[in-house]
mmCIF file with all atom_site columns, C-alpha atoms in Angstrom:
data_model
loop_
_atom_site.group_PDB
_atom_site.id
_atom_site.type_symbol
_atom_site.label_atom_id
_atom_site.label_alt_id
_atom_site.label_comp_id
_atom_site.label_asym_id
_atom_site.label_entity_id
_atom_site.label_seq_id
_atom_site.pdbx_PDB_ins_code
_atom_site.Cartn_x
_atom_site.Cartn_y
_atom_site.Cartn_z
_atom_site.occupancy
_atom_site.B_iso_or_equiv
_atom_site.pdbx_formal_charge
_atom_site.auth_seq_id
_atom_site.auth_comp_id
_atom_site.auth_asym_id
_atom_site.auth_atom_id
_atom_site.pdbx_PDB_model_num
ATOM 1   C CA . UNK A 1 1   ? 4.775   9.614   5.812   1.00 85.00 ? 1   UNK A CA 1
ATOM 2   C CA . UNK A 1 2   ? 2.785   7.566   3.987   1.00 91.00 ? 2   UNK A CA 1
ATOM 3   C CA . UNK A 1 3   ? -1.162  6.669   4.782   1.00 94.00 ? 3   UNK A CA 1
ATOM 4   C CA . UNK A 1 4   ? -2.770  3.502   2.881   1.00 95.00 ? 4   UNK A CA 1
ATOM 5   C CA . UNK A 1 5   ? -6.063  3.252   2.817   1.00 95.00 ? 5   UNK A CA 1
ATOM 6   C CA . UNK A 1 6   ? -8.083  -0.300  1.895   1.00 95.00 ? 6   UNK A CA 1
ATOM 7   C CA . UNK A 1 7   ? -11.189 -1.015  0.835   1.00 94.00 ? 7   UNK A CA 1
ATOM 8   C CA . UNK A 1 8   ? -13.405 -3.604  -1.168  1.00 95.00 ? 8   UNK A CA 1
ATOM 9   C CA . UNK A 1 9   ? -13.728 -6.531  1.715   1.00 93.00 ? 9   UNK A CA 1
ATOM 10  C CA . UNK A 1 10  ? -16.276 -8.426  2.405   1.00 97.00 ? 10  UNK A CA 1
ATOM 11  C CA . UNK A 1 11  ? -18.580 -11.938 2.274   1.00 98.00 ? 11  UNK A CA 1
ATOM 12  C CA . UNK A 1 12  ? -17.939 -13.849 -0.849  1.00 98.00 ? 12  UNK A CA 1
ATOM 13  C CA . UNK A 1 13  ? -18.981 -17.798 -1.914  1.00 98.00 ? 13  UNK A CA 1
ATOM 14  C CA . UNK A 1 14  ? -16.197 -20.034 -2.553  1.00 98.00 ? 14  UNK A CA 1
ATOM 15  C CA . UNK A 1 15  ? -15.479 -19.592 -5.963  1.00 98.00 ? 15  UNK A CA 1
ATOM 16  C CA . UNK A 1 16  ? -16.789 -16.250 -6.456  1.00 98.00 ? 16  UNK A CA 1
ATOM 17  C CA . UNK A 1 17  ? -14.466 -12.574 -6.990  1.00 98.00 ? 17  UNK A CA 1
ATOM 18  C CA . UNK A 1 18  ? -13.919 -9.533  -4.826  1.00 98.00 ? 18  UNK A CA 1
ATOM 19  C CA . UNK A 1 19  ? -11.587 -6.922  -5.978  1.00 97.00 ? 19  UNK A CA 1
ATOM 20  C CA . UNK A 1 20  ? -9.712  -5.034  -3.317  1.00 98.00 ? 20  UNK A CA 1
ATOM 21  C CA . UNK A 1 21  ? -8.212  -1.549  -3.640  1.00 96.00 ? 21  UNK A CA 1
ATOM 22  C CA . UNK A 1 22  ? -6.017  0.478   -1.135  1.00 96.00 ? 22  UNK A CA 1
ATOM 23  C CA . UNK A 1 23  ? -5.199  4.203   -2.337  1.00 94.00 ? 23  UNK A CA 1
ATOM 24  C CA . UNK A 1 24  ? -1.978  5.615   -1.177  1.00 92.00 ? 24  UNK A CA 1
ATOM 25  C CA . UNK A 1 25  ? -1.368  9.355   -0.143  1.00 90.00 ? 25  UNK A CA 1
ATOM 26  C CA . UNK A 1 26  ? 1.396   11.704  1.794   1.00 88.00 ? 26  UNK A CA 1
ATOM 27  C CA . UNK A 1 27  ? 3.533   10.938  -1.153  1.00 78.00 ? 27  UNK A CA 1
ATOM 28  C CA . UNK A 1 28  ? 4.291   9.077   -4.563  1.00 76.00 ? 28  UNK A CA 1
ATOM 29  C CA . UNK A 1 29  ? 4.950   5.324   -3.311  1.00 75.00 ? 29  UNK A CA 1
ATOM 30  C CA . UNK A 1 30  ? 6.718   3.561   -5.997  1.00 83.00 ? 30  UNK A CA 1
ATOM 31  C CA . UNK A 1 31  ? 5.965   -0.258  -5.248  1.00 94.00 ? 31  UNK A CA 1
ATOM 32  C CA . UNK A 1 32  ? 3.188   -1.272  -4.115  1.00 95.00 ? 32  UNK A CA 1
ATOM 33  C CA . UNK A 1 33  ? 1.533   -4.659  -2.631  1.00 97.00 ? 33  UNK A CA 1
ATOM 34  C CA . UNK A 1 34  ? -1.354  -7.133  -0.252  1.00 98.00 ? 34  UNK A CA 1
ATOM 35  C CA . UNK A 1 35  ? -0.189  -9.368  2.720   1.00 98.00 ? 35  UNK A CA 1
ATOM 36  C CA . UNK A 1 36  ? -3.160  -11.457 4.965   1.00 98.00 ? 36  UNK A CA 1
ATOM 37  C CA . UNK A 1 37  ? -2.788  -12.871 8.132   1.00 98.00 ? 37  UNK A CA 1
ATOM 38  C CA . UNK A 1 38  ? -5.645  -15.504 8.827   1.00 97.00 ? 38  UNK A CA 1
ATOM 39  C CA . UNK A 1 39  ? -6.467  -16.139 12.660  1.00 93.00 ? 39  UNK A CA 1
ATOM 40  C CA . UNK A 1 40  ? -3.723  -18.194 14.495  1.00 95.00 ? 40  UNK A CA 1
ATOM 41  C CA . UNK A 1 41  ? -1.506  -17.830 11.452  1.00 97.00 ? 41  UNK A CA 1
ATOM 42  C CA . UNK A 1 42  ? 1.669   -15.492 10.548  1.00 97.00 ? 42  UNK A CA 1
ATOM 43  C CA . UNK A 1 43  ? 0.997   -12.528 8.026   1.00 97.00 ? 43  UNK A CA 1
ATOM 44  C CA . UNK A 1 44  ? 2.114   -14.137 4.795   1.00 97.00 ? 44  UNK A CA 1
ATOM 45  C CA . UNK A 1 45  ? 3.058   -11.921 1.253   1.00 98.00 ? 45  UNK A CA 1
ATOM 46  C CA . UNK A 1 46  ? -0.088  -12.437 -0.893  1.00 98.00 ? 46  UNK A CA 1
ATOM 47  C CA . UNK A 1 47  ? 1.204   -9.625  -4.335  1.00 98.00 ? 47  UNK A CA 1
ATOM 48  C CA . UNK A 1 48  ? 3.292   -6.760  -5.047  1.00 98.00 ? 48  UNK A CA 1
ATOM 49  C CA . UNK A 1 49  ? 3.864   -5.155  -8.114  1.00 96.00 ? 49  UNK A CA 1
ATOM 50  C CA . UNK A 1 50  ? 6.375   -2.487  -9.357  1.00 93.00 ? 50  UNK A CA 1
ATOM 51  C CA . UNK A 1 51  ? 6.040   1.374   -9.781  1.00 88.00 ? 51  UNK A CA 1
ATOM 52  C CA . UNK A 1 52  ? 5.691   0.448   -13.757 1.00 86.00 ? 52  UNK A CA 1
ATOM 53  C CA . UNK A 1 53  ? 3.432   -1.863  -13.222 1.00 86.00 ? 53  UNK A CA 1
ATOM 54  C CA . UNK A 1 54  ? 5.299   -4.140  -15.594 1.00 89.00 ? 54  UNK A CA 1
ATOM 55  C CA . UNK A 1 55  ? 6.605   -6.038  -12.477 1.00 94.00 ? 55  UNK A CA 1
ATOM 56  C CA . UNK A 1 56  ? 4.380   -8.355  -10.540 1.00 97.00 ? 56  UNK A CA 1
ATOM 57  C CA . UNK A 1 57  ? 5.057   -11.137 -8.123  1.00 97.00 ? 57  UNK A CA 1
ATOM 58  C CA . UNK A 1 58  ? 2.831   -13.575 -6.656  1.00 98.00 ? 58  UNK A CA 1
ATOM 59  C CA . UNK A 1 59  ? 2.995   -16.266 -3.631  1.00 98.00 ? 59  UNK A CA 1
ATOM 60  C CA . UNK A 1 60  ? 2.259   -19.750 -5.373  1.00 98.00 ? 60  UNK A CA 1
ATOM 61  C CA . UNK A 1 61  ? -1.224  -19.914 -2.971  1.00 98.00 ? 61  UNK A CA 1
ATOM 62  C CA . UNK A 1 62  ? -3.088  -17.109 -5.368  1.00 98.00 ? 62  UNK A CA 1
ATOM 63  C CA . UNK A 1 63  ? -0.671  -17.430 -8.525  1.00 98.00 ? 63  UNK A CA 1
ATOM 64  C CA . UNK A 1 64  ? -3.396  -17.872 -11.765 1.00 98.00 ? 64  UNK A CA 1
ATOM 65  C CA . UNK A 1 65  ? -6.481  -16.564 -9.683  1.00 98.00 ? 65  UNK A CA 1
ATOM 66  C CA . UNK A 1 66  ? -5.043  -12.862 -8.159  1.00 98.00 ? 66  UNK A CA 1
ATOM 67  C CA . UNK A 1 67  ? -4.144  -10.104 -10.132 1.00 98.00 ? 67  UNK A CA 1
ATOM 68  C CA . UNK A 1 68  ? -2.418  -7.323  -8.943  1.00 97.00 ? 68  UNK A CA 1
ATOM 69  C CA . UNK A 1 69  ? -2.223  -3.879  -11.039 1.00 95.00 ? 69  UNK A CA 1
ATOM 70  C CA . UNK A 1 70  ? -1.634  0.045   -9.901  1.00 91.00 ? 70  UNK A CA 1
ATOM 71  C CA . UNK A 1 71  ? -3.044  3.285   -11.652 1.00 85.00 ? 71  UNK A CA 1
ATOM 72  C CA . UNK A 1 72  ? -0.038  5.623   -10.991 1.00 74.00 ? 72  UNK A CA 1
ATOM 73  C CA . UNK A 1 73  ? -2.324  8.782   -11.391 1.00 75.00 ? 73  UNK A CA 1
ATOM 74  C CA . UNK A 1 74  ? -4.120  7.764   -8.753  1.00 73.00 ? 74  UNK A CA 1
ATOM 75  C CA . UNK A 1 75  ? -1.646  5.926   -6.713  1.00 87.00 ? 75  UNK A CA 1
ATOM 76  C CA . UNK A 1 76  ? -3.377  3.115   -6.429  1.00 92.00 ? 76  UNK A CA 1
ATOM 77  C CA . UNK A 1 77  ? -2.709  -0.536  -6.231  1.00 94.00 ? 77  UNK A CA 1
ATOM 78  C CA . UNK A 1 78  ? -6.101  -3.346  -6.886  1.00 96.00 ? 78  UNK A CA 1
ATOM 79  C CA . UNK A 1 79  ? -5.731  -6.741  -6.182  1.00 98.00 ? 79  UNK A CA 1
ATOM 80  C CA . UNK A 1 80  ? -8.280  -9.001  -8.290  1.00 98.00 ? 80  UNK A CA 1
ATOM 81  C CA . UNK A 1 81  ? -8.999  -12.043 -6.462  1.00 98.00 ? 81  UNK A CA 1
ATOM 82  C CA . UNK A 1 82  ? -11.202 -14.854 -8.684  1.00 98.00 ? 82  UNK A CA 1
ATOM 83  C CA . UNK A 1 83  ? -11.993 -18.514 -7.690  1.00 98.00 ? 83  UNK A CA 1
ATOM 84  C CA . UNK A 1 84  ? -11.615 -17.792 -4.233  1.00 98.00 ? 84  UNK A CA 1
ATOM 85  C CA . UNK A 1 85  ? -11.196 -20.806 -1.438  1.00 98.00 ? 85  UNK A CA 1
ATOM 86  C CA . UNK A 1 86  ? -12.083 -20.384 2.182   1.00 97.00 ? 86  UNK A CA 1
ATOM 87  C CA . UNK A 1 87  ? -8.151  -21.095 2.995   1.00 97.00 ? 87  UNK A CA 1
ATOM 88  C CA . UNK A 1 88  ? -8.594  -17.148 1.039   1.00 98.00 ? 88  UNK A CA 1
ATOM 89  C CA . UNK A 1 89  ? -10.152 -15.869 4.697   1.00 98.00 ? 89  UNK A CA 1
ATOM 90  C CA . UNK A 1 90  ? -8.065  -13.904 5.947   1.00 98.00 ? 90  UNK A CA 1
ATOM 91  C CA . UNK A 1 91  ? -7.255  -9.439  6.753   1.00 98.00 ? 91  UNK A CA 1
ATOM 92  C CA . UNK A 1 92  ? -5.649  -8.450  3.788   1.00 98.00 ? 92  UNK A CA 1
ATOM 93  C CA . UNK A 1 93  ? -3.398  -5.792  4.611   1.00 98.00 ? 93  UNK A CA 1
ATOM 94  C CA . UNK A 1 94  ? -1.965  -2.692  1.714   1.00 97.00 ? 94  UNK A CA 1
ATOM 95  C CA . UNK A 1 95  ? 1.883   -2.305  2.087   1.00 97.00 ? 95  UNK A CA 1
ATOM 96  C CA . UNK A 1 96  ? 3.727   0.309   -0.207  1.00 95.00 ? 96  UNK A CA 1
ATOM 97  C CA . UNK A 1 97  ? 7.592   1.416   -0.169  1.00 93.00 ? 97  UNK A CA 1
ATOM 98  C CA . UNK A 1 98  ? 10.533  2.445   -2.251  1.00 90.00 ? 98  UNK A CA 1
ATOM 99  C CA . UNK A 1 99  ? 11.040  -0.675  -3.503  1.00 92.00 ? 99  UNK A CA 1
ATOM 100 C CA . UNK A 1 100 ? 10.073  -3.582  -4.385  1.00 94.00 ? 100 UNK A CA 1
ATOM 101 C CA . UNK A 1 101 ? 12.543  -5.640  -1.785  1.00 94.00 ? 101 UNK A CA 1
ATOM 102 C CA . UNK A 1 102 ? 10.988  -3.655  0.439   1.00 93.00 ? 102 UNK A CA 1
ATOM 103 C CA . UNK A 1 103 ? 7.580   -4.680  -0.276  1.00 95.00 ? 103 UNK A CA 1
ATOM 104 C CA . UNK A 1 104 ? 7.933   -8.259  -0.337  1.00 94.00 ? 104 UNK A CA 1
ATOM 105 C CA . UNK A 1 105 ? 10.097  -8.732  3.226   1.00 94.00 ? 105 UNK A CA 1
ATOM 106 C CA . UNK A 1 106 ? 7.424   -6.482  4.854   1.00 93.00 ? 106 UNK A CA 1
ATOM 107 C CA . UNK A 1 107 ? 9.740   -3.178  5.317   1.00 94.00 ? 107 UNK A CA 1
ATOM 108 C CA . UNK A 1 108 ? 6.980   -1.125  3.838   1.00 93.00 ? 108 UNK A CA 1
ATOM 109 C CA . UNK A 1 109 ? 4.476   1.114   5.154   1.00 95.00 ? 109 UNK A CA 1
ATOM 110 C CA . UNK A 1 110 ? 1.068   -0.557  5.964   1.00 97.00 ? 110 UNK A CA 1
ATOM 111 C CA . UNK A 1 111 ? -2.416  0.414   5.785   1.00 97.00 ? 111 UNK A CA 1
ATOM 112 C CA . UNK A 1 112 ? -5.461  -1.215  8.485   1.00 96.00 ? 112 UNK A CA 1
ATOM 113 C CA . UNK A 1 113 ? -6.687  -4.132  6.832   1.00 97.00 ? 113 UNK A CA 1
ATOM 114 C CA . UNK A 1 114 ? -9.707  -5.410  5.443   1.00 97.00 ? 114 UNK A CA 1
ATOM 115 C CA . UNK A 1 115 ? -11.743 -8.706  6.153   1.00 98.00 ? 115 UNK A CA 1
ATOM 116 C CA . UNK A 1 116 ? -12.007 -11.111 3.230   1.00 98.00 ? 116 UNK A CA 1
ATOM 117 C CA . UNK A 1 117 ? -14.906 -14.164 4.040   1.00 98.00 ? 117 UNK A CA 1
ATOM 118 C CA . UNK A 1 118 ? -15.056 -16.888 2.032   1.00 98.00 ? 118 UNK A CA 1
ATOM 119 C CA . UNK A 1 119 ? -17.609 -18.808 2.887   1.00 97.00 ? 119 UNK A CA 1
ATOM 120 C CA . UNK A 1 120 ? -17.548 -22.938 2.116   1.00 94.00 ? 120 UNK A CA 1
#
């Protein structure tokens, strides 16, 4: 089993930065990556990124102002958000798995979610 565990939510201004983390643990996860789901809406794939780290992958909504990146040693995965909208509102949910497929169609494990506000 695999537990994720988010953090770095919160109240932001349109255009300003949060950076969100989720740490992994039970065992090595080898891809790693953020969904949202936005009230009324469908969760949607936000990032993922490979066990390297050499791999990322972006939906076109965030492409140019998220970053994703992972510290292996810490299995860890950080998603850099800058010039965020308020159409960026949303839970933004950790998923991890064996690989990277798995990541982006949602087969993954999941953690609980954190609230990202961006206010207008």
């Amino acid at each position: 089993q695999v537990q994720l565990v988010e953090s770095g939510g919160g109240l932001v201004q349109a255009g300003g930065s949060l950076r969100l983390s989720c740490a992994a643990s039970g065992r090595t996860v080898y891809s790693m990556g953020w969904f949202r789901q936005a009230p009324g809406k469908e969760r949607e794939f936000v990032a993922a990124v490979t066990w390297s780290g050499s791999g990322t992958y972006y939906a076109d909504s965030v492409k140019g102002r998220f970053t994703i990146s992972r510290a292996n040693a810490k299995n860890t995965a950080s998603l850099q958000m800058n010039s965020l909208k308020p159409e960026d509102t949303a839970v933004y949910y950790c998923t991890a798995g064996e690989t990277i497929n798995a990541v982006t169609t949602a087969q993954g494990y999941w953690g609980q979610g954190t609230q990202v506000t961006v206010s207008s």
